[in-house]
mmCIF file of C-alpha atoms in Angstrom:
data_model
loop_
_atom_site.group_PDB
_atom_site.id
_atom_site.type_symbol
_atom_site.label_atom_id
_atom_site.label_comp_id
_atom_site.label_asym_id
_atom_site.label_seq_id
_atom_site.Cartn_x
_atom_site.Cartn_y
_atom_site.Cartn_z
ATOM 1 C CA MET A 21 141.603 -25.175 163.979
ATOM 2 C CA ASP A 22 142.789 -28.528 162.737
ATOM 3 C CA LYS A 23 146.513 -29.107 163.031
ATOM 4 C CA ILE A 24 148.334 -30.980 160.325
ATOM 5 C CA ALA A 25 151.180 -33.309 160.994
ATOM 6 C CA LEU A 26 154.063 -33.526 158.593
ATOM 7 C CA PRO A 27 153.961 -36.618 156.362
ATOM 8 C CA PRO A 28 155.277 -39.846 157.886
ATOM 9 C CA GLY A 29 158.645 -41.078 156.746
ATOM 10 C CA LEU A 30 160.456 -37.762 157.094
ATOM 11 C CA PRO A 31 163.796 -37.992 158.867
ATOM 12 C CA VAL A 32 164.044 -37.218 162.566
ATOM 13 C CA GLY A 33 164.660 -33.516 163.065
ATOM 14 C CA PHE A 34 162.873 -32.407 159.902
ATOM 15 C CA ARG A 35 161.383 -28.919 160.263
ATOM 16 C CA PHE A 36 159.186 -26.760 158.058
ATOM 17 C CA HIS A 37 161.490 -23.757 157.888
ATOM 18 C CA PRO A 38 161.290 -22.102 154.434
ATOM 19 C CA THR A 39 163.715 -19.368 153.387
ATOM 20 C CA ASP A 40 162.511 -15.826 152.664
ATOM 21 C CA GLU A 41 162.684 -16.540 148.928
ATOM 22 C CA GLU A 42 160.690 -19.777 149.342
ATOM 23 C CA LEU A 43 158.014 -18.005 151.399
ATOM 24 C CA ILE A 44 157.478 -15.418 148.651
ATOM 25 C CA THR A 45 157.792 -17.792 145.670
ATOM 26 C CA TYR A 46 156.012 -20.926 146.894
ATOM 27 C CA TYR A 47 153.534 -19.614 149.467
ATOM 28 C CA LEU A 48 152.680 -15.904 149.247
ATOM 29 C CA LYS A 49 152.481 -15.518 145.451
ATOM 30 C CA PRO A 50 150.445 -18.726 144.923
ATOM 31 C CA LYS A 51 148.113 -17.633 147.751
ATOM 32 C CA LEU A 52 147.586 -14.259 146.104
ATOM 33 C CA LEU A 53 147.075 -15.773 142.660
ATOM 34 C CA GLY A 54 144.877 -18.605 143.946
ATOM 35 C CA THR A 55 146.984 -21.126 142.025
ATOM 36 C CA ASP A 56 147.846 -23.573 144.820
ATOM 37 C CA PRO A 57 145.024 -24.705 147.114
ATOM 38 C CA ASP A 58 147.494 -26.664 149.259
ATOM 39 C CA VAL A 59 148.958 -23.401 150.564
ATOM 40 C CA ASP A 60 145.865 -22.978 152.758
ATOM 41 C CA ARG A 61 146.444 -26.424 154.249
ATOM 42 C CA VAL A 62 149.840 -25.323 155.538
ATOM 43 C CA ILE A 63 149.483 -21.637 156.465
ATOM 44 C CA ALA A 64 146.351 -20.263 158.158
ATOM 45 C CA GLU A 65 144.741 -16.981 157.187
ATOM 46 C CA VAL A 66 143.847 -15.045 160.341
ATOM 47 C CA ASP A 67 142.561 -11.605 161.229
ATOM 48 C CA PHE A 68 145.978 -10.991 162.757
ATOM 49 C CA TYR A 69 145.382 -7.836 164.800
ATOM 50 C CA LYS A 70 142.308 -9.260 166.538
ATOM 51 C CA PHE A 71 144.672 -11.462 168.520
ATOM 52 C CA GLU A 72 147.427 -10.785 171.014
ATOM 53 C CA PRO A 73 150.785 -12.321 170.043
ATOM 54 C CA TRP A 74 150.553 -15.030 172.709
ATOM 55 C CA GLU A 75 147.191 -16.168 171.264
ATOM 56 C CA LEU A 76 148.556 -16.712 167.749
ATOM 57 C CA PRO A 77 150.487 -20.000 168.186
ATOM 58 C CA SER A 78 147.194 -21.855 168.689
ATOM 59 C CA LYS A 79 146.005 -20.531 165.300
ATOM 60 C CA SER A 80 148.912 -22.111 163.390
ATOM 61 C CA LYS A 81 148.145 -25.073 161.128
ATOM 62 C CA ILE A 82 151.500 -26.784 161.673
ATOM 63 C CA GLU A 83 152.386 -28.116 165.082
ATOM 64 C CA SER A 84 155.816 -26.876 166.023
ATOM 65 C CA LYS A 85 157.999 -26.691 169.062
ATOM 66 C CA ASP A 86 159.942 -23.953 167.297
ATOM 67 C CA ARG A 87 158.934 -20.423 168.213
ATOM 68 C CA MET A 88 158.000 -19.606 164.622
ATOM 69 C CA TRP A 89 154.475 -19.571 163.214
ATOM 70 C CA LEU A 90 153.306 -18.526 159.756
ATOM 71 C CA PHE A 91 150.046 -16.739 158.919
ATOM 72 C CA PHE A 92 148.469 -14.962 155.993
ATOM 73 C CA PHE A 93 146.579 -11.776 156.782
ATOM 74 C CA ARG A 94 145.194 -8.756 155.005
ATOM 75 C CA ARG A 95 146.376 -5.291 155.835
ATOM 76 C CA ASP A 96 143.866 -3.078 157.578
ATOM 77 C CA TYR A 97 144.341 0.620 156.922
ATOM 78 C CA LYS A 98 143.734 3.344 159.504
ATOM 79 C CA TYR A 99 141.558 5.393 157.163
ATOM 80 C CA ALA A 100 139.914 4.964 153.777
ATOM 81 C CA ASN A 101 142.381 5.873 151.000
ATOM 82 C CA SER A 102 145.235 5.838 153.533
ATOM 83 C CA LYS A 103 148.604 4.152 153.221
ATOM 84 C CA ARG A 104 148.965 3.968 157.017
ATOM 85 C CA VAL A 105 148.460 0.432 158.262
ATOM 86 C CA LYS A 106 146.550 -0.215 161.469
ATOM 87 C CA ARG A 107 148.702 -2.464 163.669
ATOM 88 C CA THR A 108 146.992 -2.266 167.054
ATOM 89 C CA THR A 109 145.546 -5.011 169.243
ATOM 90 C CA LYS A 110 143.481 -4.750 172.436
ATOM 91 C CA THR A 111 146.560 -4.554 174.655
ATOM 92 C CA GLY A 112 149.259 -3.045 172.458
ATOM 93 C CA PHE A 113 150.682 -2.413 169.022
ATOM 94 C CA TRP A 114 153.230 -3.719 166.522
ATOM 95 C CA LYS A 115 155.982 -1.217 165.743
ATOM 96 C CA ILE A 116 158.241 -1.380 162.689
ATOM 97 C CA THR A 117 161.911 -1.602 163.595
ATOM 98 C CA GLY A 118 164.765 -1.197 161.172
ATOM 99 C CA LYS A 119 164.541 -0.909 157.415
ATOM 100 C CA GLU A 120 162.656 -2.965 154.876
ATOM 101 C CA ARG A 121 164.830 -5.704 153.434
ATOM 102 C CA VAL A 122 164.671 -6.673 149.783
ATOM 103 C CA ILE A 123 164.145 -10.352 148.976
ATOM 104 C CA LYS A 124 165.754 -11.356 145.692
ATOM 105 C CA ASP A 125 165.393 -14.355 143.430
ATOM 106 C CA GLN A 126 168.630 -16.301 143.936
ATOM 107 C CA ASP A 127 169.063 -16.968 140.228
ATOM 108 C CA THR A 128 167.957 -13.721 138.571
ATOM 109 C CA LYS A 129 168.738 -11.367 141.479
ATOM 110 C CA ALA A 130 165.414 -9.631 140.744
ATOM 111 C CA CYS A 131 163.430 -8.200 143.666
ATOM 112 C CA ILE A 132 160.535 -10.577 144.356
ATOM 113 C CA GLY A 133 159.371 -9.112 147.652
ATOM 114 C CA LYS A 134 160.240 -7.296 150.829
ATOM 115 C CA LYS A 135 160.409 -8.078 154.520
ATOM 116 C CA ARG A 136 159.773 -5.870 157.537
ATOM 117 C CA THR A 137 160.522 -6.589 161.179
ATOM 118 C CA LEU A 138 158.024 -5.487 163.814
ATOM 119 C CA VAL A 139 158.144 -5.745 167.607
ATOM 120 C CA PHE A 140 155.085 -5.896 169.855
ATOM 121 C CA HIS A 141 154.737 -3.178 172.498
ATOM 122 C CA ARG A 142 152.195 -3.278 175.332
ATOM 123 C CA GLY A 143 150.331 -0.027 175.794
ATOM 124 C CA SER A 144 148.931 2.710 173.612
ATOM 125 C CA ALA A 145 150.115 3.339 170.078
ATOM 126 C CA ALA A 146 148.557 6.820 170.204
ATOM 127 C CA SER A 147 151.073 7.998 172.778
ATOM 128 C CA SER A 148 153.883 5.950 171.215
ATOM 129 C CA ARG A 149 154.617 4.865 174.743
ATOM 130 C CA GLY A 150 154.659 1.190 175.143
ATOM 131 C CA GLU A 151 156.611 -1.492 176.876
ATOM 132 C CA ARG A 152 158.678 -3.427 174.360
ATOM 133 C CA THR A 153 158.161 -7.182 174.502
ATOM 134 C CA ASP A 154 160.078 -10.150 173.101
ATOM 135 C CA TRP A 155 157.403 -10.825 170.438
ATOM 136 C CA VAL A 156 158.835 -10.252 166.954
ATOM 137 C CA MET A 157 157.006 -10.485 163.631
ATOM 138 C CA HIS A 158 158.502 -10.620 160.147
ATOM 139 C CA GLU A 159 156.060 -9.280 157.576
ATOM 140 C CA TYR A 160 156.585 -10.403 153.974
ATOM 141 C CA PHE A 161 154.945 -8.769 151.006
ATOM 142 C CA VAL A 162 155.164 -8.982 147.243
ATOM 143 C CA GLU A 163 156.598 -5.940 145.518
ATOM 144 C CA SER A 164 154.714 -5.824 142.252
ATOM 145 C CA ASP A 165 152.336 -3.932 140.029
ATOM 146 C CA HIS A 166 149.779 -3.441 142.836
ATOM 147 C CA THR A 167 148.034 -6.691 141.928
ATOM 148 C CA PHE A 168 148.296 -7.759 145.579
ATOM 149 C CA PRO A 169 148.114 -4.568 147.666
ATOM 150 C CA ASN A 170 146.776 -5.895 150.968
ATOM 151 C CA GLN A 171 147.889 -9.500 151.454
ATOM 152 C CA VAL A 172 150.960 -10.205 153.544
ATOM 153 C CA LEU A 173 152.599 -13.207 155.188
#
C-alpha cells in the first residue's frame, strides 16, 4: 500500500490527530456518503478482522511514529439477520470494554456518532477465555437513520 507523506511546509511536530468530532464529521460521514474522494487517500479501507493487530500498522496510508492508525472497515455479522458483530481474528478476538460514548457536535450539542473501546485478547472468543493484550481499538460509528449500518472507522 502506498504511503502518503504530509504536505511539505508544515511546521515541525505537525501530526494528523483529528478529534472524535472531526473523525465523524470530516472523514466517516463523507466516506459513507461518497462525497469526498480525498478521504480514501488518507484513511485505508481494510478487511479489519483478517489481520492481527500487529499487522495493521503496515496497512495505514499515513506514515506515523505515533501508535495510532486509522482504518475504515465494514462490520461482519455472526449470522444473517443478526445484530451480533463478528470480531475474531486467527489468533484472538476484540472485546468491548466500557460503555459506548456519545460524540456530540460542539456547536449544536446534537449526537453525531458514538465511540466504543475494544481490547484485543489472544485465544478463543467461544470460551471467553483469552489473554488480554495492550492492543486497543476505538470504533467510531454514525448514529443515524440506518443509512450507514455497517461502516465504521
